[in-house]
PDB file of C-alpha atoms in Angstrom:
ATOM      1  CA  MET A   6     -58.086 292.234 168.084  1.00 51.00           C
ATOM      2  CA  SER A   7     -56.766 288.866 166.939  1.00 74.00           C
ATOM      3  CA  GLN A   8     -53.109 288.401 166.095  1.00 87.00           C
ATOM      4  CA  TYR A   9     -53.935 285.700 163.542  1.00 93.00           C
ATOM      5  CA  THR A  10     -53.917 286.717 159.882  1.00 92.00           C
ATOM      6  CA  GLU A  11     -56.519 285.557 157.380  1.00 92.00           C
ATOM      7  CA  ASP A  12     -53.759 283.809 155.376  1.00 90.00           C
ATOM      8  CA  PHE A  13     -52.758 281.839 158.461  1.00 92.00           C
ATOM      9  CA  LYS A  14     -56.354 280.834 159.178  1.00 93.00           C
ATOM     10  CA  LYS A  15     -56.867 279.780 155.573  1.00 90.00           C
ATOM     11  CA  TYR A  16     -53.733 277.635 155.674  1.00 91.00           C
ATOM     12  CA  VAL A  17     -54.917 275.956 158.889  1.00 93.00           C
ATOM     13  CA  PHE A  18     -58.301 275.231 157.266  1.00 92.00           C
ATOM     14  CA  ASP A  19     -56.625 273.888 154.112  1.00 89.00           C
ATOM     15  CA  CYS A  20     -54.454 271.604 156.255  1.00 91.00           C
ATOM     16  CA  ILE A  21     -57.429 270.252 158.148  1.00 93.00           C
ATOM     17  CA  GLU A  22     -59.475 269.714 155.001  1.00 90.00           C
ATOM     18  CA  GLY A  23     -56.652 268.098 153.031  1.00 89.00           C
ATOM     19  CA  LEU A  24     -55.323 265.925 155.814  1.00 92.00           C
ATOM     20  CA  SER A  25     -58.722 264.778 157.057  1.00 92.00           C
ATOM     21  CA  ASP A  26     -59.290 263.178 153.663  1.00 89.00           C
ATOM     22  CA  VAL A  27     -55.860 261.509 153.726  1.00 90.00           C
ATOM     23  CA  LEU A  28     -56.459 260.214 157.281  1.00 94.00           C
ATOM     24  CA  TYR A  29     -59.993 258.945 156.475  1.00 94.00           C
ATOM     25  CA  ILE A  30     -61.563 261.226 159.067  1.00 94.00           C
ATOM     26  CA  ASP A  31     -63.414 263.419 156.598  1.00 89.00           C
ATOM     27  CA  GLY A  32     -66.709 262.501 158.282  1.00 92.00           C
ATOM     28  CA  TYR A  33     -65.749 264.535 161.336  1.00 94.00           C
ATOM     29  CA  ASP A  34     -66.937 268.067 162.007  1.00 94.00           C
ATOM     30  CA  PHE A  35     -63.952 270.169 163.019  1.00 95.00           C
ATOM     31  CA  ARG A  36     -64.052 273.367 165.028  1.00 96.00           C
ATOM     32  CA  VAL A  37     -60.929 275.537 165.169  1.00 96.00           C
ATOM     33  CA  VAL A  38     -60.360 277.894 168.082  1.00 96.00           C
ATOM     34  CA  PHE A  39     -57.650 280.542 167.636  1.00 96.00           C
ATOM     35  CA  ASN A  40     -56.597 281.365 171.197  1.00 94.00           C
ATOM     36  CA  ASP A  41     -54.907 284.663 172.063  1.00 91.00           C
ATOM     37  CA  THR A  42     -53.052 283.208 175.049  1.00 90.00           C
ATOM     38  CA  GLN A  43     -50.887 280.159 175.678  1.00 89.00           C
ATOM     39  CA  PRO A  44     -52.154 277.573 178.169  1.00 86.00           C
ATOM     40  CA  GLN A  45     -50.462 278.089 181.545  1.00 81.00           C
ATOM     41  CA  SER A  46     -49.745 274.376 181.795  1.00 81.00           C
ATOM     42  CA  ASP A  47     -47.478 274.370 178.718  1.00 76.00           C
ATOM     43  CA  MET A  48     -46.144 277.642 177.377  1.00 74.00           C
ATOM     44  CA  MET A  49     -44.661 275.891 174.322  1.00 82.00           C
ATOM     45  CA  MET A  50     -47.833 274.066 173.265  1.00 92.00           C
ATOM     46  CA  TYR A  51     -48.616 274.791 169.619  1.00 95.00           C
ATOM     47  CA  ALA A  52     -52.037 273.169 169.320  1.00 96.00           C
ATOM     48  CA  ASP A  53     -54.206 270.533 170.917  1.00 96.00           C
ATOM     49  CA  ILE A  54     -57.322 268.624 169.994  1.00 97.00           C
ATOM     50  CA  LEU A  55     -60.401 267.480 171.879  1.00 96.00           C
ATOM     51  CA  VAL A  56     -62.056 264.551 170.121  1.00 97.00           C
ATOM     52  CA  GLY A  57     -65.701 263.560 170.425  1.00 94.00           C
ATOM     53  CA  SER A  58     -65.743 260.132 168.788  1.00 88.00           C
ATOM     54  CA  THR A  59     -69.403 259.469 169.519  1.00 89.00           C
ATOM     55  CA  TYR A  60     -70.633 262.336 167.366  1.00 93.00           C
ATOM     56  CA  LEU A  61     -67.608 262.500 165.023  1.00 94.00           C
ATOM     57  CA  GLU A  62     -66.521 265.961 166.092  1.00 95.00           C
ATOM     58  CA  ALA A  63     -63.276 267.542 167.198  1.00 96.00           C
ATOM     59  CA  THR A  64     -62.087 270.920 168.417  1.00 97.00           C
ATOM     60  CA  ILE A  65     -58.581 272.023 167.518  1.00 97.00           C
ATOM     61  CA  ASN A  66     -57.108 274.760 169.684  1.00 96.00           C
ATOM     62  CA  VAL A  67     -54.409 276.819 168.000  1.00 96.00           C
ATOM     63  CA  TYR A  68     -52.077 278.860 170.214  1.00 95.00           C
ATOM     64  CA  PRO A  69     -49.848 281.900 169.567  1.00 94.00           C
ATOM     65  CA  SER A  70     -46.714 279.716 169.465  1.00 93.00           C
ATOM     66  CA  CYS A  71     -48.221 278.014 166.392  1.00 94.00           C
ATOM     67  CA  PHE A  72     -48.710 281.374 164.695  1.00 94.00           C
ATOM     68  CA  SER A  73     -45.056 282.226 165.357  1.00 93.00           C
ATOM     69  CA  ILE A  74     -44.065 279.164 163.301  1.00 92.00           C
ATOM     70  CA  TRP A  75     -46.190 280.548 160.448  1.00 91.00           C
ATOM     71  CA  SER A  76     -44.579 283.966 160.879  1.00 91.00           C
ATOM     72  CA  ASP A  77     -41.141 282.340 160.595  1.00 91.00           C
ATOM     73  CA  GLY A  78     -42.236 280.782 157.280  1.00 87.00           C
ATOM     74  CA  ASN A  79     -41.874 277.182 158.467  1.00 88.00           C
ATOM     75  CA  LEU A  80     -44.829 275.579 156.672  1.00 88.00           C
ATOM     76  CA  GLU A  81     -43.373 272.092 157.050  1.00 89.00           C
ATOM     77  CA  ARG A  82     -43.365 272.367 160.852  1.00 92.00           C
ATOM     78  CA  LEU A  83     -46.816 273.966 160.990  1.00 93.00           C
ATOM     79  CA  ALA A  84     -48.355 271.317 158.745  1.00 93.00           C
ATOM     80  CA  HIS A  85     -46.746 268.551 160.780  1.00 94.00           C
ATOM     81  CA  ILE A  86     -48.153 270.014 164.018  1.00 96.00           C
ATOM     82  CA  LEU A  87     -51.655 269.952 162.523  1.00 96.00           C
ATOM     83  CA  LEU A  88     -51.108 266.453 161.113  1.00 96.00           C
ATOM     84  CA  HIS A  89     -50.029 265.276 164.567  1.00 97.00           C
ATOM     85  CA  GLU A  90     -53.165 266.722 166.159  1.00 97.00           C
ATOM     86  CA  LEU A  91     -55.429 265.131 163.551  1.00 97.00           C
ATOM     87  CA  CYS A  92     -53.804 261.724 164.131  1.00 97.00           C
ATOM     88  CA  HIS A  93     -55.146 261.868 167.695  1.00 97.00           C
ATOM     89  CA  VAL A  94     -58.589 261.170 166.223  1.00 97.00           C
ATOM     90  CA  HIS A  95     -57.536 257.568 165.545  1.00 96.00           C
ATOM     91  CA  THR A  96     -56.131 256.885 169.018  1.00 96.00           C
ATOM     92  CA  ASP A  97     -58.539 258.867 171.159  1.00 95.00           C
ATOM     93  CA  ALA A  98     -61.200 256.255 171.957  1.00 92.00           C
ATOM     94  CA  LEU A  99     -58.755 253.619 173.213  1.00 93.00           C
ATOM     95  CA  TYR A 100     -56.512 256.235 174.838  1.00 94.00           C
ATOM     96  CA  SER A 101     -59.427 257.782 176.744  1.00 92.00           C
ATOM     97  CA  TRP A 102     -60.648 254.403 177.924  1.00 93.00           C
ATOM     98  CA  ALA A 103     -57.162 253.341 179.074  1.00 94.00           C
ATOM     99  CA  ARG A 104     -56.445 256.666 180.792  1.00 91.00           C
ATOM    100  CA  ASP A 105     -59.806 256.815 182.552  1.00 92.00           C
ATOM    101  CA  ASP A 106     -59.521 253.215 183.784  1.00 91.00           C
ATOM    102  CA  ALA A 107     -55.848 253.394 184.820  1.00 91.00           C
ATOM    103  CA  ARG A 108     -54.351 253.559 188.273  1.00 92.00           C
ATOM    104  CA  PRO A 109     -53.037 257.005 189.225  1.00 90.00           C
ATOM    105  CA  LEU A 110     -49.402 255.956 188.728  1.00 90.00           C
ATOM    106  CA  GLN A 111     -50.155 254.697 185.212  1.00 94.00           C
ATOM    107  CA  LYS A 112     -51.882 257.825 183.888  1.00 93.00           C
ATOM    108  CA  ASP A 113     -48.731 259.809 183.037  1.00 93.00           C
ATOM    109  CA  PHE A 114     -47.273 256.763 181.295  1.00 94.00           C
ATOM    110  CA  ILE A 115     -50.438 256.303 179.208  1.00 95.00           C
ATOM    111  CA  VAL A 116     -50.510 259.989 178.252  1.00 93.00           C
ATOM    112  CA  GLN A 117     -46.858 259.904 177.157  1.00 95.00           C
ATOM    113  CA  GLU A 118     -47.206 256.636 175.246  1.00 95.00           C
ATOM    114  CA  ASN A 119     -50.244 257.994 173.396  1.00 96.00           C
ATOM    115  CA  GLU A 120     -48.238 261.078 172.369  1.00 95.00           C
ATOM    116  CA  ASN A 121     -45.383 258.838 171.198  1.00 96.00           C
ATOM    117  CA  LEU A 122     -47.776 256.652 169.195  1.00 97.00           C
ATOM    118  CA  VAL A 123     -49.486 259.654 167.582  1.00 97.00           C
ATOM    119  CA  GLU A 124     -46.119 261.159 166.643  1.00 96.00           C
ATOM    120  CA  ARG A 125     -44.955 257.879 165.055  1.00 96.00           C
ATOM    121  CA  VAL A 126     -48.199 257.609 163.076  1.00 96.00           C
ATOM    122  CA  SER A 127     -47.957 261.234 161.916  1.00 95.00           C
ATOM    123  CA  ARG A 128     -44.375 260.656 160.714  1.00 94.00           C
ATOM    124  CA  ILE A 129     -45.459 257.547 158.797  1.00 94.00           C
ATOM    125  CA  VAL A 130     -48.303 259.462 157.122  1.00 93.00           C
ATOM    126  CA  SER A 131     -46.027 262.405 156.355  1.00 91.00           C
ATOM    127  CA  GLY A 132     -43.519 260.043 154.733  1.00 90.00           C
ATOM    128  CA  LEU A 133     -46.212 258.611 152.456  1.00 89.00           C
ATOM    129  CA  LEU A 134     -47.399 262.006 151.192  1.00 87.00           C
ATOM    130  CA  PRO A 135     -45.936 263.648 148.072  1.00 84.00           C
ATOM    131  CA  ASP A 136     -42.771 265.725 148.417  1.00 79.00           C
ATOM    132  CA  ARG A 137     -43.426 269.224 149.705  1.00 74.00           C
ATOM    133  CA  TRP A 138     -47.026 268.256 150.561  1.00 80.00           C
ATOM    134  CA  CYS A 139     -47.359 271.131 153.007  1.00 77.00           C
ATOM    135  CA  PHE A 140     -47.214 273.591 150.085  1.00 72.00           C
ATOM    136  CA  HIS A 141     -50.197 272.147 148.209  1.00 67.00           C
ATOM    137  CA  LEU A 142     -52.528 270.806 150.879  1.00 63.00           C
ATOM    138  CA  ALA A 143     -55.648 272.166 149.232  1.00 49.00           C
ATOM    139  CA  GLY A 144     -54.905 269.863 146.287  1.00 50.00           C
ATOM    140  CA  LEU A 145     -55.061 266.817 148.566  1.00 49.00           C
ATOM    141  CA  ASN A 146     -58.679 267.457 149.524  1.00 48.00           C
ATOM    142  CA  HIS A 147     -61.223 265.333 147.687  1.00 42.00           C
ATOM    143  CA  GLY A 148     -64.141 265.429 150.100  1.00 48.00           C
ATOM    144  CA  GLU A 149     -66.262 267.858 152.049  1.00 50.00           C
ATOM    145  CA  VAL A 150     -65.180 268.623 155.599  1.00 53.00           C
ATOM    146  CA  SER A 151     -66.995 270.831 158.036  1.00 57.00           C
ATOM    147  CA  VAL A 152     -64.601 273.364 159.586  1.00 59.00           C
ATOM    148  CA  LYS A 153     -65.912 276.072 161.867  1.00 58.00           C
ATOM    149  CA  VAL A 154     -63.797 278.910 163.260  1.00 55.00           C
ATOM    150  CA  VAL A 155     -63.848 280.491 166.675  1.00 61.00           C
ATOM    151  CA  ASP A 156     -61.549 283.443 167.252  1.00 57.00           C
ATOM    152  CA  LYS A 157     -60.959 284.112 170.951  1.00 57.00           C
ATOM    153  CA  SER A 158     -60.122 287.790 170.746  1.00 48.00           C
TER     154      SER A 158
END
C-alpha cells in the first residue's frame, strides 16, 4: 500500500500544472512516479526528473523524503522542490550534450554546475511569483497539461 495521500498527490499535480504554465513548458507531457523507497545513491533526494526534449515529455520521481516535507506542513519547501525539478526542462538539452561529450574529470563539474544553474533559475522564478504562491498554485494554471500518475506500491 502506498504511503502517499490523495491530498499530497493532488498538490503535486497542481504544482506541476500551475508551474508548467509559468515556466512555458505547458506543451510537455508529465508523468509522476510516487516511489516507495529512496534511491540508494542519495537517501536525502526529494525528487528528480528525466526529461525527453525530443518528444516534450518528462518523468518526475517523487520520493518518501518529499512526502515527509508535506507531512511537516512545509508547502513552501515542497513547492520549491517541484519548481526546481521543472526548471531542469530548460537546461536539459544543453546539459545532456555537455555531460555526454565531456572528459571523465569534467562530468562531476558539469553535473554540479547544472544543479547550481537550475537552483538559481528556480529562485528567480519563485521571486517573481505572487506572495504565498505555493498556497494557490491551481490558480496559476491557465493551460492544459498532461499529468499521468504511477504509484510504485
